[in-house]
Coordinates of C-alpha atoms in Angstrom, one line a residue:
X1 CA -0.1 0.0 0.3
X2 CA 1.0 3.6 -0.6
X3 CA 1.4 6.2 2.1
X4 CA 2.4 9.9 2.5
X5 CA 5.1 10.3 4.9
X6 CA 6.5 13.4 6.3
X7 CA 9.8 12.7 5.3
X8 CA 10.1 10.3 2.2
X9 CA 7.4 11.7 0.6
X10 CA 4.8 9.0 -0.8
X11 CA 6.5 5.5 -0.4
X12 CA 5.1 1.7 -0.9
X13 CA 5.1 -0.6 2.6
X14 CA 3.8 -3.5 3.2
X15 CA 0.9 -4.1 5.8
X16 CA 3.0 -6.7 7.3
X17 CA 5.4 -4.0 8.7
X18 CA 2.8 -2.1 10.3
X19 CA 3.2 -1.2 14.1
X20 CA -0.1 -1.6 15.9
X21 CA -0.8 0.9 18.8
X22 CA -4.4 -0.8 20.0
X23 CA -5.1 2.4 22.3
X24 CA -3.0 5.0 20.4
X25 CA -0.1 6.8 21.9
X26 CA -0.2 9.7 24.7
X27 CA -1.6 12.7 23.2
X28 CA -2.8 11.0 19.9
X29 CA -5.2 8.3 20.6
X30 CA -6.7 7.5 17.7
X31 CA -3.1 7.4 15.8
X32 CA -3.1 3.6 16.2
X33 CA -0.7 2.9 13.1
X34 CA 2.6 3.3 12.1
X35 CA 5.8 2.0 10.2
X36 CA 9.0 2.8 11.2
X37 CA 11.4 4.0 8.4
X38 CA 15.2 4.6 8.3
X39 CA 16.4 8.5 8.9
X40 CA 20.1 7.5 8.3
X41 CA 22.2 5.7 6.7
X42 CA 24.2 4.3 10.0
X43 CA 20.6 3.3 11.4
X44 CA 20.9 5.2 14.6
X45 CA 17.9 7.4 14.0
X46 CA 14.8 6.3 12.5
X47 CA 11.2 8.0 11.9
X48 CA 8.0 6.3 13.4
X49 CA 5.4 7.5 10.6
X50 CA 1.7 7.5 11.3
X51 CA 0.3 5.6 8.5
X52 CA -3.0 7.9 8.5
X53 CA -1.4 11.2 8.9
X54 CA 1.6 12.4 7.0
X55 CA 2.3 14.9 9.3
X56 CA 2.6 12.7 11.9
X57 CA 6.4 11.5 12.4
X58 CA 8.4 11.2 15.6
X59 CA 12.0 10.7 15.5
X60 CA 12.7 8.0 17.3
X61 CA 16.2 6.1 18.5
X62 CA 17.6 3.2 20.3
X63 CA 18.3 4.6 23.6
X64 CA 20.9 2.0 24.7
X65 CA 23.2 3.0 21.9
X66 CA 23.4 6.5 23.8
X67 CA 22.4 4.9 27.5
X68 CA 23.9 1.8 28.2
X69 CA 22.7 1.4 31.7
X70 CA 19.1 2.6 30.4
X71 CA 17.1 -0.4 32.5
X72 CA 13.5 -0.4 33.4
X73 CA 10.9 -3.2 34.1
X74 CA 8.1 -3.8 31.7
X75 CA 4.9 -4.6 33.8
X76 CA 3.2 -8.3 33.6
X77 CA -0.2 -6.8 32.5
X78 CA 1.6 -5.1 28.9
X79 CA 4.0 -7.6 28.2
X80 CA 0.9 -10.0 28.3
X81 CA -1.4 -6.9 26.4
X82 CA 1.4 -7.2 23.8
X83 CA 1.7 -11.0 23.6
X84 CA 5.2 -10.9 24.6
X85 CA 6.8 -14.2 25.2
X86 CA 10.5 -13.9 25.1
X87 CA 12.7 -10.5 25.8
X88 CA 14.7 -11.4 22.2
X89 CA 11.4 -10.5 20.9
X90 CA 11.3 -6.8 22.1
X91 CA 12.7 -3.3 20.7
X92 CA 12.8 -0.7 22.5
X93 CA 12.7 2.9 20.9
X94 CA 12.6 6.6 22.5
X95 CA 11.6 9.6 20.8
X96 CA 13.5 12.4 20.1
X97 CA 13.2 16.2 20.5
X98 CA 15.0 18.0 17.8
X99 CA 16.5 21.3 18.4
X100 CA 19.3 23.6 16.7
X101 CA 21.6 22.7 16.5
X102 CA 21.2 19.1 16.7
X103 CA 24.0 18.2 19.6
X104 CA 21.1 20.3 22.1
X105 CA 18.2 17.2 21.1
X106 CA 16.5 15.5 23.9
X107 CA 15.6 12.0 24.4
X108 CA 12.2 11.2 26.3
X109 CA 13.5 8.1 28.6
X110 CA 10.6 8.2 30.8
X111 CA 8.3 7.1 27.9
X112 CA 9.9 4.4 25.9
X113 CA 8.1 2.5 22.9
X114 CA 8.0 -1.0 23.7
X115 CA 7.7 -3.5 20.3
X116 CA 6.7 -6.8 20.1
X117 CA 8.7 -7.9 16.8
X118 CA 6.9 -11.3 16.3
X119 CA 3.0 -9.7 16.4
X120 CA 3.9 -5.9 15.5
X121 CA 2.2 -5.0 19.0
X122 CA 3.5 -2.0 20.4
X123 CA 3.3 0.5 23.4
X124 CA 4.4 3.6 24.8
X125 CA 4.9 3.0 28.5
X126 CA 4.8 5.8 31.3
X127 CA 7.7 4.7 33.4
X128 CA 7.8 5.7 37.5
X129 CA 11.4 6.1 37.5
X130 CA 12.0 9.8 38.5
X131 CA 15.8 9.4 37.2
X132 CA 14.2 9.5 33.6
X133 CA 13.1 13.0 32.4
X134 CA 11.1 13.6 29.2
X135 CA 14.2 15.6 28.0
X136 CA 17.2 14.1 28.7
X137 CA 20.0 15.2 26.8
X138 CA 20.5 12.9 23.8
X139 CA 24.5 13.7 23.7
X140 CA 26.2 12.7 27.1
X141 CA 29.3 12.6 24.7
X142 CA 30.4 14.5 21.6
X143 CA 27.9 13.1 18.7
X144 CA 30.9 12.2 17.0
X145 CA 31.9 9.5 19.6
X146 CA 28.5 7.4 18.8
X147 CA 28.6 5.0 16.7
X148 CA 26.1 2.2 15.4

């Protein structure tokens, strides 16, 4: 199927690649279908693009690239809701807030996106860990030292 996107123009996607958020995401409860598209060649940054709304796209990243000690527990009810059977079936992303200059961009560590890669069910989870903020500095080191 073809969709319009914010960063990639019109593209063709496979319906099997669509990530399903049963209850939407906070602030966008009616947006339940997204696709993850690469943003940079190195794979560090991606876009979580709404399938339905072309202008709704979030720049995301794997938080473990930037914060190796990022750690949290997903509640059993969410594990069951997403049908997660193994930790190896899980991908974690966090939404970035882009700034100018880019080095001042932040990452929302308080609300990771959990995706079950086996069934493409996903949920943005709000953590009850006060050490994780919605606007953590993305770069704790020089951006040049980050390698995928």
